[in-house]
């Protein structure tokens, strides 16, 4: 599972702008909000390429950052954040 920056921010208890600010401070994101070191951090972050056709402007292209599942804990550690506790599943209690 991959998360957008907004989804990851919510998971970490932050807003998207706050997450982006922290990631930029640590040198994890560049000015375009893409991973600064996409090769080094490829196990945790990736660049998603998208395109679509616009009737008047033709093909449009964009890139965005996605955070991989294993990247959530890594990102929290990089930013010095504490992850929220995972609720205990009590359904297996006999």
PDB file of N, CA and C in Angstrom:
ATOM      1  N   UNK A   1       0.844  -1.187   0.000  1.00  0.00           N
ATOM      2  CA  UNK A   1       0.000   0.000   0.000  1.00  0.00           C
ATOM      3  C   UNK A   1       0.887   1.246   0.000  1.00  0.00           C
ATOM      4  N   UNK A   2       0.516   2.191  -0.804  1.00  0.00           N
ATOM      5  CA  UNK A   2       1.230   3.468  -0.856  1.00  0.00           C
ATOM      6  C   UNK A   2       0.289   4.583  -0.423  1.00  0.00           C
ATOM      7  N   UNK A   3       0.872   5.612   0.157  1.00  0.00           N
ATOM      8  CA  UNK A   3       0.083   6.758   0.618  1.00  0.00           C
ATOM      9  C   UNK A   3       0.556   8.038  -0.065  1.00  0.00           C
ATOM     10  N   UNK A   4      -0.371   8.947  -0.273  1.00  0.00           N
ATOM     11  CA  UNK A   4      -0.014  10.280  -0.736  1.00  0.00           C
ATOM     12  C   UNK A   4       0.570  11.031   0.459  1.00  0.00           C
ATOM     13  N   UNK A   5       1.113  12.199   0.220  1.00  0.00           N
ATOM     14  CA  UNK A   5       1.630  13.008   1.328  1.00  0.00           C
ATOM     15  C   UNK A   5       0.505  13.378   2.294  1.00  0.00           C
ATOM     16  N   UNK A   6      -0.670  13.666   1.776  1.00  0.00           N
ATOM     17  CA  UNK A   6      -1.804  14.016   2.640  1.00  0.00           C
ATOM     18  C   UNK A   6      -2.218  12.835   3.508  1.00  0.00           C
ATOM     19  N   UNK A   7      -2.274  11.635   2.919  1.00  0.00           N
ATOM     20  CA  UNK A   7      -2.646  10.449   3.692  1.00  0.00           C
ATOM     21  C   UNK A   7      -1.591  10.124   4.745  1.00  0.00           C
ATOM     22  N   UNK A   8      -0.328  10.247   4.380  1.00  0.00           N
ATOM     23  CA  UNK A   8       0.753   9.979   5.334  1.00  0.00           C
ATOM     24  C   UNK A   8       0.721  10.996   6.474  1.00  0.00           C
ATOM     25  N   UNK A   9       0.471  12.250   6.144  1.00  0.00           N
ATOM     26  CA  UNK A   9       0.404  13.289   7.175  1.00  0.00           C
ATOM     27  C   UNK A   9      -0.707  12.970   8.176  1.00  0.00           C
ATOM     28  N   UNK A  10      -1.855  12.574   7.672  1.00  0.00           N
ATOM     29  CA  UNK A  10      -2.973  12.232   8.557  1.00  0.00           C
ATOM     30  C   UNK A  10      -2.598  11.055   9.452  1.00  0.00           C
ATOM     31  N   UNK A  11      -1.939  10.067   8.884  1.00  0.00           N
ATOM     32  CA  UNK A  11      -1.510   8.889   9.654  1.00  0.00           C
ATOM     33  C   UNK A  11      -0.521   9.274  10.756  1.00  0.00           C
ATOM     34  N   UNK A  12       0.312  10.270  10.480  1.00  0.00           N
ATOM     35  CA  UNK A  12       1.317  10.710  11.439  1.00  0.00           C
ATOM     36  C   UNK A  12       0.792  11.793  12.386  1.00  0.00           C
ATOM     37  N   UNK A  13      -0.459  12.193  12.203  1.00  0.00           N
ATOM     38  CA  UNK A  13      -1.050  13.204  13.076  1.00  0.00           C
ATOM     39  C   UNK A  13      -0.628  14.619  12.727  1.00  0.00           C
ATOM     40  N   UNK A  14      -0.322  14.864  11.460  1.00  0.00           N
ATOM     41  CA  UNK A  14       0.104  16.182  10.990  1.00  0.00           C
ATOM     42  C   UNK A  14      -0.806  16.652   9.868  1.00  0.00           C
ATOM     43  N   UNK A  15      -0.606  17.907   9.465  1.00  0.00           N
ATOM     44  CA  UNK A  15      -1.241  18.387   8.248  1.00  0.00           C
ATOM     45  C   UNK A  15      -0.267  18.171   7.090  1.00  0.00           C
ATOM     46  N   UNK A  16      -0.779  18.184   5.881  1.00  0.00           N
ATOM     47  CA  UNK A  16       0.087  17.997   4.714  1.00  0.00           C
ATOM     48  C   UNK A  16       1.168  19.083   4.638  1.00  0.00           C
ATOM     49  N   UNK A  17       0.808  20.372   4.800  1.00  0.00           N
ATOM     50  CA  UNK A  17       1.862  21.407   4.747  1.00  0.00           C
ATOM     51  C   UNK A  17       2.929  21.230   5.824  1.00  0.00           C
ATOM     52  N   UNK A  18       2.522  20.802   7.023  1.00  0.00           N
ATOM     53  CA  UNK A  18       3.484  20.596   8.109  1.00  0.00           C
ATOM     54  C   UNK A  18       4.427  19.441   7.767  1.00  0.00           C
ATOM     55  N   UNK A  19       3.881  18.341   7.222  1.00  0.00           N
ATOM     56  CA  UNK A  19       4.703  17.201   6.826  1.00  0.00           C
ATOM     57  C   UNK A  19       5.695  17.609   5.743  1.00  0.00           C
ATOM     58  N   UNK A  20       5.228  18.340   4.757  1.00  0.00           N
ATOM     59  CA  UNK A  20       6.109  18.784   3.673  1.00  0.00           C
ATOM     60  C   UNK A  20       7.213  19.674   4.231  1.00  0.00           C
ATOM     61  N   UNK A  21       6.867  20.582   5.138  1.00  0.00           N
ATOM     62  CA  UNK A  21       7.868  21.457   5.753  1.00  0.00           C
ATOM     63  C   UNK A  21       8.935  20.679   6.497  1.00  0.00           C
ATOM     64  N   UNK A  22       8.510  19.700   7.282  1.00  0.00           N
ATOM     65  CA  UNK A  22       9.470  18.878   8.032  1.00  0.00           C
ATOM     66  C   UNK A  22      10.352  18.066   7.096  1.00  0.00           C
ATOM     67  N   UNK A  23       9.744  17.513   6.048  1.00  0.00           N
ATOM     68  CA  UNK A  23      10.524  16.706   5.103  1.00  0.00           C
ATOM     69  C   UNK A  23      11.533  17.567   4.344  1.00  0.00           C
ATOM     70  N   UNK A  24      11.159  18.794   4.025  1.00  0.00           N
ATOM     71  CA  UNK A  24      12.105  19.704   3.354  1.00  0.00           C
ATOM     72  C   UNK A  24      13.246  20.081   4.283  1.00  0.00           C
ATOM     73  N   UNK A  25      12.929  20.351   5.561  1.00  0.00           N
ATOM     74  CA  UNK A  25      13.969  20.691   6.538  1.00  0.00           C
ATOM     75  C   UNK A  25      15.011  19.582   6.645  1.00  0.00           C
ATOM     76  N   UNK A  26      14.561  18.333   6.582  1.00  0.00           N
ATOM     77  CA  UNK A  26      15.464  17.186   6.689  1.00  0.00           C
ATOM     78  C   UNK A  26      16.099  16.826   5.350  1.00  0.00           C
ATOM     79  N   UNK A  27      15.759  17.561   4.297  1.00  0.00           N
ATOM     80  CA  UNK A  27      16.348  17.297   2.985  1.00  0.00           C
ATOM     81  C   UNK A  27      15.773  16.086   2.280  1.00  0.00           C
ATOM     82  N   UNK A  28      14.566  15.661   2.674  1.00  0.00           N
ATOM     83  CA  UNK A  28      13.940  14.498   2.049  1.00  0.00           C
ATOM     84  C   UNK A  28      13.138  14.861   0.802  1.00  0.00           C
ATOM     85  N   UNK A  29      12.669  16.123   0.720  1.00  0.00           N
ATOM     86  CA  UNK A  29      11.907  16.589  -0.436  1.00  0.00           C
ATOM     87  C   UNK A  29      12.579  17.809  -1.044  1.00  0.00           C
ATOM     88  N   UNK A  30      12.461  17.943  -2.368  1.00  0.00           N
ATOM     89  CA  UNK A  30      12.973  19.126  -3.051  1.00  0.00           C
ATOM     90  C   UNK A  30      11.861  20.171  -3.209  1.00  0.00           C
ATOM     91  N   UNK A  31      12.110  21.213  -3.993  1.00  0.00           N
ATOM     92  CA  UNK A  31      11.149  22.310  -4.161  1.00  0.00           C
ATOM     93  C   UNK A  31       9.858  21.860  -4.837  1.00  0.00           C
ATOM     94  N   UNK A  32       9.918  20.790  -5.613  1.00  0.00           N
ATOM     95  CA  UNK A  32       8.727  20.276  -6.294  1.00  0.00           C
ATOM     96  C   UNK A  32       7.997  19.218  -5.453  1.00  0.00           C
ATOM     97  N   UNK A  33       8.401  19.065  -4.197  1.00  0.00           N
ATOM     98  CA  UNK A  33       7.840  18.065  -3.274  1.00  0.00           C
ATOM     99  C   UNK A  33       8.064  16.637  -3.767  1.00  0.00           C
ATOM    100  N   UNK A  34       9.173  16.425  -4.455  1.00  0.00           N
ATOM    101  CA  UNK A  34       9.582  15.101  -4.903  1.00  0.00           C
ATOM    102  C   UNK A  34      10.776  14.657  -4.060  1.00  0.00           C
ATOM    103  N   UNK A  35      10.984  13.348  -3.906  1.00  0.00           N
ATOM    104  CA  UNK A  35      12.122  12.873  -3.097  1.00  0.00           C
ATOM    105  C   UNK A  35      13.450  13.431  -3.614  1.00  0.00           C
ATOM    106  N   UNK A  36      14.230  14.007  -2.720  1.00  0.00           N
ATOM    107  CA  UNK A  36      15.527  14.561  -3.083  1.00  0.00           C
ATOM    108  C   UNK A  36      16.476  13.461  -3.532  1.00  0.00           C
ATOM    109  N   UNK A  37      16.465  12.353  -2.834  1.00  0.00           N
ATOM    110  CA  UNK A  37      17.342  11.220  -3.152  1.00  0.00           C
ATOM    111  C   UNK A  37      16.475  10.012  -3.482  1.00  0.00           C
ATOM    112  N   UNK A  38      15.899  10.020  -4.665  1.00  0.00           N
ATOM    113  CA  UNK A  38      14.947   8.964  -5.030  1.00  0.00           C
ATOM    114  C   UNK A  38      15.600   7.589  -5.104  1.00  0.00           C
ATOM    115  N   UNK A  39      16.884   7.519  -5.447  1.00  0.00           N
ATOM    116  CA  UNK A  39      17.562   6.224  -5.499  1.00  0.00           C
ATOM    117  C   UNK A  39      17.878   5.736  -4.098  1.00  0.00           C
ATOM    118  N   UNK A  40      18.426   6.604  -3.259  1.00  0.00           N
ATOM    119  CA  UNK A  40      18.790   6.216  -1.890  1.00  0.00           C
ATOM    120  C   UNK A  40      17.561   5.798  -1.083  1.00  0.00           C
ATOM    121  N   UNK A  41      16.472   6.528  -1.243  1.00  0.00           N
ATOM    122  CA  UNK A  41      15.276   6.300  -0.426  1.00  0.00           C
ATOM    123  C   UNK A  41      14.214   5.470  -1.143  1.00  0.00           C
ATOM    124  N   UNK A  42      14.577   4.750  -2.187  1.00  0.00           N
ATOM    125  CA  UNK A  42      13.592   4.052  -3.014  1.00  0.00           C
ATOM    126  C   UNK A  42      12.803   2.977  -2.276  1.00  0.00           C
ATOM    127  N   UNK A  43      13.316   2.479  -1.154  1.00  0.00           N
ATOM    128  CA  UNK A  43      12.561   1.486  -0.390  1.00  0.00           C
ATOM    129  C   UNK A  43      11.406   2.128   0.381  1.00  0.00           C
ATOM    130  N   UNK A  44      11.436   3.453   0.530  1.00  0.00           N
ATOM    131  CA  UNK A  44      10.462   4.143   1.358  1.00  0.00           C
ATOM    132  C   UNK A  44       9.597   5.138   0.583  1.00  0.00           C
ATOM    133  N   UNK A  45      10.194   5.802  -0.405  1.00  0.00           N
ATOM    134  CA  UNK A  45       9.499   6.830  -1.177  1.00  0.00           C
ATOM    135  C   UNK A  45       9.613   6.519  -2.665  1.00  0.00           C
ATOM    136  N   UNK A  46       8.620   6.956  -3.438  1.00  0.00           N
ATOM    137  CA  UNK A  46       8.744   6.826  -4.880  1.00  0.00           C
ATOM    138  C   UNK A  46       8.053   7.989  -5.564  1.00  0.00           C
ATOM    139  N   UNK A  47       8.428   8.210  -6.806  1.00  0.00           N
ATOM    140  CA  UNK A  47       7.806   9.247  -7.624  1.00  0.00           C
ATOM    141  C   UNK A  47       6.758   8.584  -8.502  1.00  0.00           C
ATOM    142  N   UNK A  48       5.535   9.078  -8.429  1.00  0.00           N
ATOM    143  CA  UNK A  48       4.463   8.570  -9.278  1.00  0.00           C
ATOM    144  C   UNK A  48       4.313   9.521 -10.460  1.00  0.00           C
ATOM    145  N   UNK A  49       4.441   8.973 -11.666  1.00  0.00           N
ATOM    146  CA  UNK A  49       4.241   9.749 -12.891  1.00  0.00           C
ATOM    147  C   UNK A  49       2.799   9.583 -13.345  1.00  0.00           C
ATOM    148  N   UNK A  50       2.166  10.686 -13.698  1.00  0.00           N
ATOM    149  CA  UNK A  50       0.783  10.664 -14.180  1.00  0.00           C
ATOM    150  C   UNK A  50       0.680  11.494 -15.446  1.00  0.00           C
ATOM    151  N   UNK A  51      -0.288  11.156 -16.277  1.00  0.00           N
ATOM    152  CA  UNK A  51      -0.576  11.993 -17.439  1.00  0.00           C
ATOM    153  C   UNK A  51      -2.045  11.876 -17.787  1.00  0.00           C
ATOM    154  N   UNK A  52      -2.540  12.879 -18.449  1.00  0.00           N
ATOM    155  CA  UNK A  52      -3.922  12.922 -18.878  1.00  0.00           C
ATOM    156  C   UNK A  52      -4.031  13.840 -20.077  1.00  0.00           C
ATOM    157  N   UNK A  53      -5.105  13.699 -20.813  1.00  0.00           N
ATOM    158  CA  UNK A  53      -5.305  14.519 -21.994  1.00  0.00           C
ATOM    159  C   UNK A  53      -6.287  15.639 -21.682  1.00  0.00           C
ATOM    160  N   UNK A  54      -5.899  16.865 -22.024  1.00  0.00           N
ATOM    161  CA  UNK A  54      -6.741  18.043 -21.867  1.00  0.00           C
ATOM    162  C   UNK A  54      -7.172  18.481 -23.255  1.00  0.00           C
ATOM    163  N   UNK A  55      -8.471  18.754 -23.432  1.00  0.00           N
ATOM    164  CA  UNK A  55      -9.013  19.087 -24.756  1.00  0.00           C
ATOM    165  C   UNK A  55      -8.306  20.257 -25.427  1.00  0.00           C
ATOM    166  N   UNK A  56      -7.936  21.278 -24.663  1.00  0.00           N
ATOM    167  CA  UNK A  56      -7.334  22.470 -25.255  1.00  0.00           C
ATOM    168  C   UNK A  56      -5.812  22.491 -25.141  1.00  0.00           C
ATOM    169  N   UNK A  57      -5.263  21.877 -24.141  1.00  0.00           N
ATOM    170  CA  UNK A  57      -3.823  21.953 -23.893  1.00  0.00           C
ATOM    171  C   UNK A  57      -3.059  20.695 -24.293  1.00  0.00           C
ATOM    172  N   UNK A  58      -3.764  19.641 -24.670  1.00  0.00           N
ATOM    173  CA  UNK A  58      -3.086  18.409 -25.062  1.00  0.00           C
ATOM    174  C   UNK A  58      -2.664  17.595 -23.857  1.00  0.00           C
ATOM    175  N   UNK A  59      -1.642  16.780 -24.057  1.00  0.00           N
ATOM    176  CA  UNK A  59      -1.187  15.904 -22.973  1.00  0.00           C
ATOM    177  C   UNK A  59      -0.598  16.730 -21.825  1.00  0.00           C
ATOM    178  N   UNK A  60      -0.997  16.379 -20.616  1.00  0.00           N
ATOM    179  CA  UNK A  60      -0.508  17.028 -19.407  1.00  0.00           C
ATOM    180  C   UNK A  60       0.216  15.974 -18.571  1.00  0.00           C
ATOM    181  N   UNK A  61       1.303  16.359 -17.955  1.00  0.00           N
ATOM    182  CA  UNK A  61       2.121  15.429 -17.188  1.00  0.00           C
ATOM    183  C   UNK A  61       2.336  15.981 -15.784  1.00  0.00           C
ATOM    184  N   UNK A  62       2.363  15.086 -14.811  1.00  0.00           N
ATOM    185  CA  UNK A  62       2.645  15.511 -13.440  1.00  0.00           C
ATOM    186  C   UNK A  62       3.387  14.402 -12.708  1.00  0.00           C
ATOM    187  N   UNK A  63       4.041  14.794 -11.620  1.00  0.00           N
ATOM    188  CA  UNK A  63       4.723  13.842 -10.754  1.00  0.00           C
ATOM    189  C   UNK A  63       4.342  14.157  -9.319  1.00  0.00           C
ATOM    190  N   UNK A  64       4.243  13.111  -8.506  1.00  0.00           N
ATOM    191  CA  UNK A  64       3.944  13.303  -7.095  1.00  0.00           C
ATOM    192  C   UNK A  64       4.681  12.244  -6.284  1.00  0.00           C
ATOM    193  N   UNK A  65       4.828  12.517  -5.012  1.00  0.00           N
ATOM    194  CA  UNK A  65       5.528  11.605  -4.108  1.00  0.00           C
ATOM    195  C   UNK A  65       4.534  10.641  -3.476  1.00  0.00           C
ATOM    196  N   UNK A  66       4.918   9.392  -3.429  1.00  0.00           N
ATOM    197  CA  UNK A  66       4.154   8.362  -2.732  1.00  0.00           C
ATOM    198  C   UNK A  66       5.049   7.764  -1.651  1.00  0.00           C
ATOM    199  N   UNK A  67       4.450   7.489  -0.505  1.00  0.00           N
ATOM    200  CA  UNK A  67       5.179   6.901   0.608  1.00  0.00           C
ATOM    201  C   UNK A  67       4.750   5.447   0.720  1.00  0.00           C
ATOM    202  N   UNK A  68       5.719   4.557   0.618  1.00  0.00           N
ATOM    203  CA  UNK A  68       5.428   3.132   0.687  1.00  0.00           C
ATOM    204  C   UNK A  68       5.087   2.735   2.116  1.00  0.00           C
ATOM    205  N   UNK A  69       4.470   1.576   2.267  1.00  0.00           N
ATOM    206  CA  UNK A  69       4.047   1.104   3.594  1.00  0.00           C
ATOM    207  C   UNK A  69       5.207   1.096   4.588  1.00  0.00           C
ATOM    208  N   UNK A  70       6.351   0.554   4.175  1.00  0.00           N
ATOM    209  CA  UNK A  70       7.499   0.503   5.085  1.00  0.00           C
ATOM    210  C   UNK A  70       8.090   1.898   5.318  1.00  0.00           C
ATOM    211  N   UNK A  71       7.703   2.862   4.515  1.00  0.00           N
ATOM    212  CA  UNK A  71       8.217   4.219   4.647  1.00  0.00           C
ATOM    213  C   UNK A  71       7.602   5.022   5.773  1.00  0.00           C
ATOM    214  N   UNK A  72       6.442   4.592   6.279  1.00  0.00           N
ATOM    215  CA  UNK A  72       5.778   5.348   7.346  1.00  0.00           C
ATOM    216  C   UNK A  72       6.629   5.357   8.616  1.00  0.00           C
ATOM    217  N   UNK A  73       7.045   4.196   9.071  1.00  0.00           N
ATOM    218  CA  UNK A  73       7.898   4.135  10.279  1.00  0.00           C
ATOM    219  C   UNK A  73       9.232   4.832  10.030  1.00  0.00           C
ATOM    220  N   UNK A  74       9.810   4.603   8.859  1.00  0.00           N
ATOM    221  CA  UNK A  74      11.081   5.235   8.498  1.00  0.00           C
ATOM    222  C   UNK A  74      10.940   6.753   8.523  1.00  0.00           C
ATOM    223  N   UNK A  75       9.853   7.257   7.952  1.00  0.00           N
ATOM    224  CA  UNK A  75       9.630   8.699   7.900  1.00  0.00           C
ATOM    225  C   UNK A  75       9.451   9.267   9.303  1.00  0.00           C
ATOM    226  N   UNK A  76       8.690   8.586  10.125  1.00  0.00           N
ATOM    227  CA  UNK A  76       8.500   9.039  11.507  1.00  0.00           C
ATOM    228  C   UNK A  76       9.836   9.121  12.229  1.00  0.00           C
ATOM    229  N   UNK A  77      10.694   8.129  12.014  1.00  0.00           N
ATOM    230  CA  UNK A  77      12.016   8.123  12.643  1.00  0.00           C
ATOM    231  C   UNK A  77      12.879   9.266  12.113  1.00  0.00           C
ATOM    232  N   UNK A  78      12.854   9.482  10.796  1.00  0.00           N
ATOM    233  CA  UNK A  78      13.638  10.555  10.189  1.00  0.00           C
ATOM    234  C   UNK A  78      13.227  11.926  10.726  1.00  0.00           C
ATOM    235  N   UNK A  79      11.931  12.087  10.976  1.00  0.00           N
ATOM    236  CA  UNK A  79      11.409  13.381  11.410  1.00  0.00           C
ATOM    237  C   UNK A  79      11.315  13.508  12.932  1.00  0.00           C
ATOM    238  N   UNK A  80      11.679  12.453  13.650  1.00  0.00           N
ATOM    239  CA  UNK A  80      11.629  12.497  15.113  1.00  0.00           C
ATOM    240  C   UNK A  80      10.213  12.503  15.656  1.00  0.00           C
ATOM    241  N   UNK A  81       9.299  11.829  14.968  1.00  0.00           N
ATOM    242  CA  UNK A  81       7.896  11.783  15.390  1.00  0.00           C
ATOM    243  C   UNK A  81       7.592  10.449  16.055  1.00  0.00           C
ATOM    244  N   UNK A  82       6.634  10.465  16.946  1.00  0.00           N
ATOM    245  CA  UNK A  82       6.145   9.235  17.557  1.00  0.00           C
ATOM    246  C   UNK A  82       4.898   8.807  16.810  1.00  0.00           C
ATOM    247  N   UNK A  83       4.887   7.561  16.349  1.00  0.00           N
ATOM    248  CA  UNK A  83       3.704   7.045  15.668  1.00  0.00           C
ATOM    249  C   UNK A  83       2.600   6.802  16.674  1.00  0.00           C
ATOM    250  N   UNK A  84       1.348   7.041  16.278  1.00  0.00           N
ATOM    251  CA  UNK A  84       0.238   6.705  17.172  1.00  0.00           C
ATOM    252  C   UNK A  84       0.228   5.200  17.428  1.00  0.00           C
ATOM    253  N   UNK A  85      -0.206   4.809  18.607  1.00  0.00           N
ATOM    254  CA  UNK A  85      -0.275   3.398  18.957  1.00  0.00           C
ATOM    255  C   UNK A  85      -1.278   2.679  18.066  1.00  0.00           C
ATOM    256  N   UNK A  86      -0.955   1.457  17.700  1.00  0.00           N
ATOM    257  CA  UNK A  86      -1.873   0.629  16.921  1.00  0.00           C
ATOM    258  C   UNK A  86      -2.818  -0.026  17.906  1.00  0.00           C
ATOM    259  N   UNK A  87      -4.136   0.133  17.703  1.00  0.00           N
ATOM    260  CA  UNK A  87      -5.078  -0.462  18.651  1.00  0.00           C
ATOM    261  C   UNK A  87      -4.953  -1.982  18.678  1.00  0.00           C
ATOM    262  N   UNK A  88      -5.102  -2.545  19.865  1.00  0.00           N
ATOM    263  CA  UNK A  88      -5.010  -3.992  20.030  1.00  0.00           C
ATOM    264  C   UNK A  88      -6.308  -4.626  19.555  1.00  0.00           C
ATOM    265  N   UNK A  89      -6.184  -5.679  18.753  1.00  0.00           N
ATOM    266  CA  UNK A  89      -7.345  -6.404  18.267  1.00  0.00           C
ATOM    267  C   UNK A  89      -7.759  -7.420  19.319  1.00  0.00           C
ATOM    268  N   UNK A  90      -8.908  -7.198  19.947  1.00  0.00           N
ATOM    269  CA  UNK A  90      -9.342  -8.045  21.051  1.00  0.00           C
ATOM    270  C   UNK A  90     -10.272  -9.169  20.597  1.00  0.00           C
ATOM    271  N   UNK A  91     -10.430  -9.364  19.310  1.00  0.00           N
ATOM    272  CA  UNK A  91     -11.352 -10.385  18.818  1.00  0.00           C
ATOM    273  C   UNK A  91     -10.842 -11.794  19.070  1.00  0.00           C
ATOM    274  N   UNK A  92      -9.526 -11.978  19.212  1.00  0.00           N
ATOM    275  CA  UNK A  92      -8.962 -13.318  19.390  1.00  0.00           C
ATOM    276  C   UNK A  92      -8.919 -13.753  20.859  1.00  0.00           C
ATOM    277  N   UNK A  93      -9.407 -12.921  21.748  1.00  0.00           N
ATOM    278  CA  UNK A  93      -9.372 -13.257  23.176  1.00  0.00           C
ATOM    279  C   UNK A  93     -10.371 -14.355  23.447  1.00  0.00           C
ATOM    280  N   UNK A  94      -9.905 -15.428  24.112  1.00  0.00           N
ATOM    281  CA  UNK A  94     -10.809 -16.555  24.390  1.00  0.00           C
ATOM    282  C   UNK A  94     -11.436 -16.430  25.747  1.00  0.00           C
TER     283      UNK A  94
END
